[in-house]
Coordinates of C-alpha atoms and ligand atoms in Angstrom, one line a residue:
M142 CA 13.2 -27.3 51.3
R143 CA 11.3 -25.0 49.0
R144 CA 9.9 -22.3 50.4
F145 CA 7.0 -22.5 47.9
D146 CA 5.9 -25.5 45.5
Y147 CA 6.6 -23.8 42.2
D148 CA 9.7 -20.9 41.3
L149 CA 7.2 -19.3 38.6
I150 CA 3.6 -19.8 38.4
T151 CA 2.6 -18.6 34.6
L152 CA -1.6 -18.1 33.7
G153 CA -1.9 -18.5 30.1
A154 CA -0.1 -21.3 28.1
G155 CA -0.1 -18.6 24.6
S156 CA 3.0 -17.0 23.1
G157 CA 4.3 -14.9 25.9
G158 CA 3.8 -17.3 29.2
V159 CA 5.3 -20.3 26.9
R160 CA 8.2 -18.6 25.8
A161 CA 8.9 -17.3 29.4
S162 CA 7.9 -20.3 30.7
R163 CA 10.4 -22.7 28.6
M164 CA 13.2 -20.4 28.9
A165 CA 12.9 -20.7 32.7
G166 CA 12.5 -24.0 32.9
K167 CA 15.7 -23.8 30.9
Y168 CA 17.7 -21.8 33.5
G169 CA 16.5 -24.9 36.2
A170 CA 13.4 -23.4 37.6
K171 CA 10.2 -25.9 38.6
V172 CA 7.3 -24.1 36.4
A173 CA 3.7 -24.6 36.6
V174 CA 1.7 -22.8 33.6
I175 CA -1.8 -22.8 33.8
E176 CA -4.5 -22.8 30.8
S177 CA -8.3 -22.6 31.1
S178 CA -8.8 -22.8 26.6
R179 CA -6.3 -24.2 24.4
V180 CA -2.9 -24.6 25.0
G181 CA -1.2 -21.9 22.2
G182 CA -3.2 -19.3 22.7
T183 CA -5.2 -16.5 21.0
C184 CA -2.1 -16.0 18.1
V185 CA -1.8 -20.0 17.3
M186 CA -5.9 -21.0 18.4
R187 CA -7.9 -17.6 17.7
G188 CA -5.7 -15.5 16.1
C189 CA -2.8 -15.1 13.6
V190 CA -1.9 -18.9 12.2
P191 CA -5.2 -19.7 11.5
K192 CA -6.5 -16.1 9.8
K193 CA -2.9 -16.4 8.0
L194 CA -3.9 -19.9 6.9
L195 CA -7.4 -18.8 5.7
V196 CA -5.6 -15.8 3.6
I197 CA -3.1 -17.9 1.9
G198 CA -6.5 -19.7 1.0
A199 CA -8.6 -16.8 0.3
H200 CA -6.2 -15.2 -2.3
F201 CA -6.0 -18.5 -4.6
G202 CA -9.1 -17.1 -5.9
D203 CA -7.4 -14.0 -7.5
A204 CA -4.6 -15.8 -8.1
F205 CA -6.7 -17.6 -11.0
E206 CA -8.6 -15.1 -12.4
D207 CA -4.7 -13.1 -12.8
A208 CA -4.1 -16.8 -14.4
R209 CA -6.0 -16.1 -17.3
G210 CA -3.4 -13.3 -18.6
F211 CA -0.5 -15.5 -18.7
G212 CA -2.8 -17.8 -21.0
W213 CA -4.1 -20.1 -18.4
T214 CA -7.4 -21.4 -18.9
I215 CA -9.0 -22.6 -15.7
D216 CA -12.2 -24.4 -15.5
G217 CA -14.8 -25.2 -13.1
A218 CA -12.9 -23.9 -10.0
R219 CA -14.8 -24.1 -6.8
H220 CA -14.0 -23.4 -3.2
D221 CA -14.9 -25.5 -0.4
W222 CA -15.3 -23.8 2.7
P223 CA -15.7 -26.7 5.3
A224 CA -12.7 -28.3 3.3
M225 CA -10.5 -25.2 4.5
I226 CA -11.8 -25.4 7.8
A227 CA -11.6 -29.0 8.6
A228 CA -7.6 -28.5 7.7
K229 CA -7.3 -25.6 9.8
I230 CA -8.4 -27.5 12.4
K231 CA -6.6 -30.5 11.7
E232 CA -3.6 -28.2 11.9
L233 CA -4.4 -26.6 15.0
N234 CA -4.4 -29.9 16.7
R235 CA -0.9 -30.8 15.4
L236 CA 0.1 -27.3 16.6
E237 CA -1.5 -27.4 20.2
G238 CA -0.1 -30.9 20.6
V239 CA 3.5 -29.2 19.6
Y240 CA 3.3 -26.7 22.5
R241 CA 2.3 -29.3 24.3
N242 CA 5.6 -30.6 23.8
L243 CA 7.5 -27.6 24.0
L244 CA 6.3 -27.4 27.7
R245 CA 6.6 -30.7 28.7
N246 CA 10.8 -30.5 27.1
A247 CA 11.2 -27.9 29.2
G248 CA 10.2 -29.6 32.3
N249 CA 7.3 -27.1 32.8
Q250 CA 4.0 -28.4 34.3
L251 CA 0.7 -28.0 32.6
I252 CA -2.2 -27.5 34.2
E253 CA -5.5 -27.4 32.3
G254 CA -8.5 -25.7 34.3
R255 CA -8.7 -21.6 35.3
G256 CA -6.2 -20.4 37.9
V257 CA -7.0 -17.0 40.4
L258 CA -4.7 -15.8 42.7
A259 CA -5.9 -15.8 46.1
D260 CA -2.9 -14.2 47.3
R261 CA 0.7 -12.3 45.8
H262 CA 2.3 -16.3 46.1
T263 CA -0.9 -18.8 45.7
V264 CA -2.9 -19.1 42.6
E265 CA -6.2 -21.6 43.4
I266 CA -7.2 -23.7 40.6
G267 CA -10.8 -25.0 40.7
G268 CA -10.4 -25.7 44.7
K269 CA -7.2 -26.7 44.5
R270 CA -4.2 -23.8 45.9
I271 CA -0.5 -23.9 44.8
T272 CA 2.4 -21.6 45.7
G273 CA 4.9 -19.8 43.6
E274 CA 7.8 -17.7 44.3
K275 CA 7.0 -15.8 41.0
I276 CA 4.0 -15.3 39.6
L277 CA 3.8 -14.1 36.0
I278 CA 0.4 -13.2 34.3
A279 CA 0.0 -13.7 30.9
T280 CA -3.9 -14.3 30.0
G281 CA -4.1 -12.1 26.9
G282 CA -7.1 -10.0 25.5
W283 CA -10.5 -10.9 24.3
P284 CA -13.0 -9.5 22.2
A285 CA -14.7 -6.6 23.1
I286 CA -18.1 -6.2 21.5
P287 CA -20.1 -2.6 22.3
D288 CA -22.9 -2.8 24.5
I289 CA -26.2 -2.2 21.8
P290 CA -29.4 -4.3 21.1
G291 CA -28.9 -7.5 20.0
R292 CA -25.1 -7.5 20.7
E293 CA -25.9 -11.5 21.1
H294 CA -26.2 -12.0 17.6
M295 CA -23.0 -10.8 16.4
F296 CA -19.8 -13.3 16.5
T297 CA -16.6 -12.1 16.8
S298 CA -12.6 -13.4 15.1
N299 CA -12.9 -16.6 17.6
E300 CA -15.9 -18.2 16.4
A301 CA -15.5 -16.5 12.3
L302 CA -12.6 -18.9 12.3
D303 CA -14.6 -21.9 12.9
L304 CA -17.7 -21.3 10.8
M305 CA -19.0 -24.2 9.3
H306 CA -20.6 -22.7 6.1
R307 CA -19.2 -19.3 4.5
P308 CA -22.1 -16.4 5.1
E309 CA -22.8 -15.0 1.6
R310 CA -23.8 -11.8 2.6
M311 CA -21.7 -10.2 6.3
V312 CA -21.7 -7.1 7.8
I313 CA -18.2 -6.4 9.8
W314 CA -18.4 -4.0 12.7
G315 CA -15.1 -2.1 12.5
G316 CA -12.1 -1.1 10.8
G317 CA -9.3 -2.4 12.5
Y318 CA -6.6 -5.2 11.7
I319 CA -9.0 -7.7 12.3
A320 CA -11.8 -5.9 10.5
V321 CA -9.6 -6.0 7.3
E322 CA -8.6 -8.8 7.2
F323 CA -11.6 -11.0 7.6
A324 CA -13.3 -8.3 4.9
G325 CA -10.4 -9.5 2.4
I326 CA -10.9 -13.7 3.3
F327 CA -14.8 -13.6 3.2
R328 CA -14.7 -11.1 0.4
A329 CA -12.0 -13.1 -2.5
L330 CA -14.3 -16.4 -1.4
G331 CA -17.2 -14.9 -2.6
S332 CA -19.5 -13.0 -0.2
E333 CA -20.5 -9.5 -0.4
V334 CA -19.5 -8.3 2.8
H335 CA -20.2 -4.7 3.9
L336 CA -17.8 -2.9 6.3
V337 CA -19.2 -0.1 8.7
I338 CA -16.5 1.8 10.3
R339 CA -16.6 5.4 12.3
A340 CA -14.1 7.3 10.3
D341 CA -13.2 8.0 6.6
H342 CA -10.7 5.4 6.2
V343 CA -9.7 1.8 7.9
L344 CA -6.8 1.3 9.7
R345 CA -6.4 4.4 12.2
G346 CA -3.6 5.1 13.8
F347 CA -1.7 4.0 10.9
D348 CA -0.2 6.7 8.0
G349 CA -2.9 8.9 5.8
D350 CA -1.6 7.8 3.0
V351 CA -2.0 4.1 4.0
R352 CA -5.0 3.9 5.6
A353 CA -6.5 6.0 1.9
H354 CA -4.1 3.7 -0.2
L355 CA -6.1 0.2 1.3
T356 CA -9.3 2.1 1.8
T357 CA -9.6 2.7 -1.9
E358 CA -7.9 -0.9 -2.9
L359 CA -10.5 -2.7 -0.5
E360 CA -13.5 -0.8 -2.7
K361 CA -11.8 -2.1 -5.8
K362 CA -12.4 -5.4 -4.3
G363 CA -16.1 -4.8 -4.3
I364 CA -16.0 -4.5 -0.5
R365 CA -18.8 -2.1 0.5
I366 CA -17.3 0.4 3.2
H367 CA -20.1 2.5 5.3
K368 CA -18.1 5.4 6.1
G369 CA -18.5 8.1 9.6
R370 CA -21.0 5.1 10.2
T371 CA -21.4 3.0 13.5
I372 CA -24.1 0.1 14.0
T373 CA -27.2 0.8 16.6
K374 CA -28.9 -2.7 16.7
I375 CA -28.7 -6.1 15.2
A376 CA -31.9 -8.4 14.8
K377 CA -32.7 -11.1 14.1
A378 CA -35.2 -13.3 11.9
G379 CA -35.0 -16.9 10.9
A380 CA -31.3 -17.1 10.1
T381 CA -31.0 -13.6 8.7
Y382 CA -29.4 -10.4 10.6
T383 CA -30.4 -7.2 10.2
A384 CA -28.0 -4.4 11.2
T385 CA -29.4 -1.0 11.3
L386 CA -26.9 1.7 10.9
D387 CA -27.0 5.3 12.7
D388 CA -28.3 6.7 10.0
G389 CA -31.2 4.5 9.5
T390 CA -29.8 2.3 6.8
A391 CA -30.5 -1.5 7.6
I392 CA -28.4 -3.8 6.1
S393 CA -29.4 -7.7 5.5
A394 CA -26.7 -10.5 6.3
D395 CA -26.3 -14.0 6.9
G396 CA -23.5 -13.4 9.9
V397 CA -22.5 -10.0 11.6
L398 CA -18.6 -10.1 12.6
A399 CA -17.7 -7.3 15.4
A400 CA -14.0 -6.7 15.3
T401 CA -14.4 -3.8 17.5
G402 CA -11.2 -4.4 19.7
R403 CA -9.9 -6.4 22.2
A404 CA -9.3 -5.9 25.9
P405 CA -7.1 -7.6 28.3
N406 CA -7.9 -10.4 30.4
T407 CA -8.0 -9.1 33.5
A408 CA -11.2 -9.8 35.2
K409 CA -11.9 -12.3 37.6
L410 CA -8.3 -13.2 38.1
G411 CA -8.5 -12.0 41.7
L412 CA -5.7 -9.4 41.1
A413 CA -6.9 -6.6 43.3
E414 CA -6.9 -9.6 46.3
A415 CA -3.3 -10.0 45.4
G416 CA -3.0 -6.1 45.0
V417 CA -1.8 -5.8 41.4
A418 CA -2.9 -2.6 39.6
I419 CA -4.7 -2.3 36.6
N420 CA -5.0 0.9 34.9
G421 CA -8.4 2.7 32.9
K422 CA -8.4 0.1 30.5
S423 CA -7.9 -2.5 32.4
A424 CA -4.6 -3.5 31.4
V425 CA -1.8 -5.0 34.2
V426 CA 0.1 -1.9 35.0
V427 CA 4.0 -3.0 34.8
D428 CA 7.5 -1.2 34.4
G429 CA 10.2 -1.7 31.7
W430 CA 10.9 -4.9 33.3
S431 CA 7.2 -6.5 33.3
R432 CA 7.0 -6.2 36.6
T433 CA 3.4 -5.0 38.4
S434 CA 2.5 -3.2 41.5
V435 CA 3.2 -6.2 43.3
E436 CA 7.0 -7.1 43.8
N437 CA 6.9 -11.0 42.7
I438 CA 4.2 -10.1 40.6
F439 CA 5.2 -9.6 36.6
A440 CA 2.8 -9.8 33.8
L441 CA 3.0 -9.5 29.7
G442 CA 1.3 -9.6 26.6
D443 CA -1.8 -8.4 25.2
V444 CA -2.9 -8.3 28.6
T445 CA -0.5 -5.5 29.8
D446 CA -1.8 -3.8 26.3
R447 CA 1.7 -2.1 25.4
I448 CA 2.5 -3.5 22.4
N449 CA -0.3 -6.3 21.2
L450 CA 1.2 -8.4 18.7
T451 CA 2.9 -11.8 18.8
P452 CA 6.4 -11.5 18.9
V453 CA 6.7 -7.9 21.6
A454 CA 4.6 -10.6 23.2
I455 CA 7.8 -13.5 22.9
N456 CA 10.1 -11.6 23.4
E457 CA 8.7 -9.8 27.0
G458 CA 9.1 -13.4 27.6
R459 CA 12.2 -14.1 26.6
L460 CA 13.6 -10.6 28.4
F461 CA 11.5 -11.7 31.6
A462 CA 13.6 -15.2 32.2
E463 CA 16.9 -14.0 31.3
T464 CA 16.6 -11.1 34.0
Q465 CA 14.3 -13.9 36.5
F466 CA 16.2 -16.8 35.8
N467 CA 19.5 -16.3 34.3
K468 CA 20.8 -13.3 36.3
N469 CA 20.9 -11.7 32.5
P470 CA 19.2 -8.4 32.8
M471 CA 17.5 -7.7 30.0
E472 CA 15.1 -4.3 29.0
M473 CA 12.5 -4.7 25.8
D474 CA 13.2 -2.2 23.3
Y475 CA 9.9 -1.3 21.6
A476 CA 11.0 1.3 18.9
N477 CA 10.8 0.3 15.6
V478 CA 8.8 -2.9 16.0
A479 CA 7.4 -4.0 12.4
S480 CA 4.1 -4.9 12.1
A481 CA 1.6 -6.8 9.1
V482 CA -2.1 -6.6 8.7
F483 CA -2.9 -9.7 6.2
S484 CA -5.5 -7.3 4.5
Q485 CA -6.4 -7.7 0.5
P486 CA -3.3 -6.5 -0.4
A487 CA -1.5 -6.6 2.8
V488 CA 0.0 -3.9 4.9
S489 CA 3.2 -3.8 6.6
V490 CA 4.7 -1.0 8.0
V491 CA 8.2 0.1 10.3
G492 CA 8.7 3.6 12.3
L493 CA 7.2 6.2 12.3
S494 CA 3.9 7.5 10.2
E495 CA 4.1 10.8 8.6
E496 CA 1.3 12.2 10.7
N497 CA 3.3 10.8 14.0
A498 CA 6.8 11.9 12.6
R499 CA 5.9 15.8 11.8
K500 CA 4.9 16.3 15.5
T501 CA 8.6 15.9 16.4
H502 CA 10.7 15.7 13.5
D503 CA 11.4 17.9 10.1
V504 CA 10.4 15.2 7.5
L505 CA 11.3 14.8 4.2
I506 CA 8.7 11.9 2.2
F507 CA 9.2 9.7 -0.1
C508 CA 6.1 8.0 -2.1
T509 CA 5.5 6.2 -5.5
S510 CA 2.2 4.3 -6.5
F511 CA 2.6 1.6 -9.7
R512 CA 0.8 -0.5 -10.9
P513 CA 2.8 -4.3 -10.2
M514 CA 4.5 -6.2 -12.7
K515 CA 2.1 -9.2 -12.4
H516 CA -0.9 -6.9 -13.4
T517 CA 0.7 -5.5 -16.5
L518 CA -0.4 -9.0 -17.7
S519 CA -3.6 -10.3 -15.3
G520 CA -5.3 -6.9 -16.4
R521 CA -6.5 -6.1 -12.5
D522 CA -6.4 -2.7 -11.4
E523 CA -4.7 -2.8 -8.2
R524 CA -1.8 -0.8 -6.7
T525 CA 1.3 -0.7 -4.5
L526 CA 2.0 1.8 -2.4
M527 CA 5.3 2.6 -1.1
K528 CA 6.5 5.4 1.5
L529 CA 9.2 6.5 3.3
V530 CA 9.5 9.4 6.2
V531 CA 12.7 10.9 6.1
D532 CA 14.3 13.3 8.9
R533 CA 15.5 16.4 7.0
K534 CA 18.2 17.8 9.5
T535 CA 20.1 13.1 10.4
D536 CA 19.0 11.7 6.6
R537 CA 17.4 9.3 9.1
V538 CA 14.7 6.8 7.8
L539 CA 12.1 7.2 10.4
G540 CA 9.0 5.1 8.8
C541 CA 8.6 2.7 6.0
H542 CA 5.0 2.2 4.6
M543 CA 3.7 -0.6 1.8
V544 CA 0.6 -1.6 0.9
G545 CA 1.1 -4.4 -1.9
D546 CA 1.5 -7.9 -2.5
D547 CA 4.7 -9.4 -0.2
A548 CA 4.8 -6.0 1.8
P549 CA 5.0 -7.9 5.3
E550 CA 7.8 -9.9 3.7
I551 CA 9.6 -6.9 2.6
I552 CA 9.2 -4.5 5.2
Q553 CA 10.8 -7.1 7.2
G554 CA 14.1 -6.8 6.4
L555 CA 13.8 -3.0 6.0
A556 CA 13.2 -3.5 9.9
V557 CA 16.9 -4.5 10.6
A558 CA 17.9 -1.4 8.3
L559 CA 16.1 1.1 10.5
K560 CA 16.9 -0.9 13.9
C561 CA 20.6 -0.2 12.5
G562 CA 19.7 3.4 12.0
A563 CA 19.9 3.6 8.8
T564 CA 19.9 7.2 6.5
K565 CA 18.1 7.5 3.4
A566 CA 22.0 8.3 2.0
Q567 CA 22.5 4.4 2.7
F568 CA 18.9 3.1 0.8
D569 CA 20.3 5.2 -2.2
A570 CA 23.3 3.2 -2.2
T571 CA 21.8 -0.2 -1.9
I572 CA 21.7 -1.6 -5.2
G573 CA 18.1 -2.2 -5.8
I574 CA 17.0 -6.3 -6.9
H575 CA 15.6 -6.4 -10.6
P576 CA 12.8 -6.9 -11.6
T577 CA 11.3 -6.9 -7.8
A578 CA 8.5 -4.4 -6.3
A579 CA 10.7 -4.2 -3.1
E580 CA 13.3 -2.1 -5.7
E581 CA 11.3 0.7 -5.5
F582 CA 12.3 1.3 -1.9
V583 CA 15.6 2.2 -2.8
T584 CA 15.1 3.8 -6.0
M585 CA 13.0 6.7 -4.8
R586 CA 14.7 9.6 -5.4
D587 CA 12.7 12.9 -4.6
P588 CA 10.5 13.7 -2.3
V589 CA 7.2 14.9 -2.3
A590 CA 5.7 18.1 -2.1
P591 CA 5.0 19.1 1.7
P592 CA 1.0 19.4 2.7
A593 CA 0.0 23.1 1.9
K594 CA -0.1 25.3 5.0
A595 CA -4.0 25.4 6.5
Ligands
LIG895 P1 -8.7 -2.0 16.5 O1 -8.5 -2.0 17.8 O2 -7.3 -2.8 15.4 O3 -10.1 -2.2 15.8 C1 -11.1 -1.6 16.4 C2 -12.1 -1.1 15.0 O4 -13.5 -1.2 16.0 C3 -11.8 0.5 15.4 O5 -12.3 0.1 13.6 C4 -12.4 1.2 15.8 O6 -12.8 2.0 15.2 C5 -13.6 -0.2 15.7 N1 -14.5 -0.1 17.1 C6 -13.8 0.5 18.5 N2 -14.9 0.4 19.6 C7 -16.3 0.8 18.6 C8 -17.3 1.1 18.9 N3 -18.0 1.4 20.0 N4 -18.3 1.5 17.8 C9 -17.8 2.1 16.9 N5 -16.6 1.0 16.3 C10 -15.7 1.0 17.5 O7 -9.1 -4.0 16.7 P2 -9.3 -5.2 16.4 O8 -10.0 -6.1 17.2 O9 -8.9 -5.4 14.9 O10 -7.7 -5.7 16.4 C11 -7.0 -6.1 17.7 C12 -5.8 -6.3 18.6 O11 -5.0 -7.7 17.7 C13 -5.2 -4.9 17.2 O12 -5.0 -3.9 17.9 C14 -3.7 -5.7 17.0 O13 -3.2 -5.4 17.8 C15 -4.3 -7.0 17.1 N6 -4.3 -7.8 15.9 C16 -3.3 -8.1 14.8 C17 -3.0 -8.6 14.0 C18 -2.0 -8.4 13.2 O14 -1.0 -8.5 13.6 N7 -1.9 -8.7 11.6 C19 -4.1 -9.4 13.5 C20 -5.3 -9.0 14.2 C21 -5.5 -8.7 15.3 P3 -12.1 3.7 15.4 O15 -11.0 3.3 14.3 O16 -12.7 4.8 14.7 O17 -11.4 3.6 16.4

């Protein structure tokens, strides 16, 4: 006789929850997965996947222009936004079906509804109670919008991916991942885009040279960046929205996108009732095994606010299942997780920024900026940046940074090198592939001069 209805109850059918549940099922566990929205979660339904499809769609505009330099004549190219959104919706419906099948094939039971913890072993879904020996919280995050007058007039990345018409004039609030990615999409498809950022450069937390380079490239694309500014209110008159900045500037637009960060989905989940501790940012507190303050309750992915990236959540899910259901304890290594921002041009990094590395290491910096080969004929004024941060003492490469076409594809390979502890000498001993942009990463010979002491 089982003491509980299930071996595992997972709250949230996003990337992390699905991976953990499928693997637990594969190892023989009886699993229930509870989802209140679409199966697939943020990444597949409201984030990475649809966003990347729109980024790919937006890139064609520049490609058509660039083709002229290579002898092409492309007359009458027009973009049909509703057609792109319809194609995207169709693909997401297909993917949702794939995710449902994955759960079914793993023997997991999908329960659609909102799950709330009643106690440390009991989950209530619409008045029905089920019990689980272990409970996994994988409820992800949700857009956080500052509380200003007119906040209800803004939309978020959730809705931006489903707009039935492209706003001709857009205001985007924030300078993080989501802000620069959507700025690129809308600008490339013809919208007037205003980006309102508190700092002088986009992408706080990234390497300073990367931030400065991308900020310049976005401006070259015609994105109007309002630096050192914030939005104090939004007013709506008819179909027009007016964003007022803290210096009094008023920007009129057809839509205002709030890309001001995301917060963990921990509200009204019954966490306090079950004794699960959350931190000051409302994230579930976990140890290295994704265990919460309650022994049989675990949490992973964005709801824990560790590294908020899909592949990290997926790996946390895999390791959780290995540890709890396959007698194979595995702890996650958070070092050298590569990431990308699908701005135009794209950014990708692995390892430490120069600023962070300097806090603990004596470093050598190698940096190059060049015009990509394509643009020698296309005439486009766009430059690629590549940068290596190297430990002077050990010669180990601590960080690789790139802004430019294909940056995510290139950095993924370098992430393997960093995971293996590659040195600059090993980078130098690697023969480049010619002619590529990537070869610059193995041909940077001379360090740049260190910054002048203040
Ligand atoms: P980010 O944390 O990246 O950026 C938030 C932006 O909003 C920052 O520019 C921040 O400014 C600004 N901001 C926050 N609060 C305020 C405020 N009160 N007033 C004015 N400005 C404010 O969040 P995103 O929403 O862009 O993305 C959320 C997360 O989603 C990311 O951290 C990432 O983990 C994930 N993501 C990953 C992607 C990828 O891997 N390609 C793509 C999209 C999202 P400041 O810098 O001054 O603090």
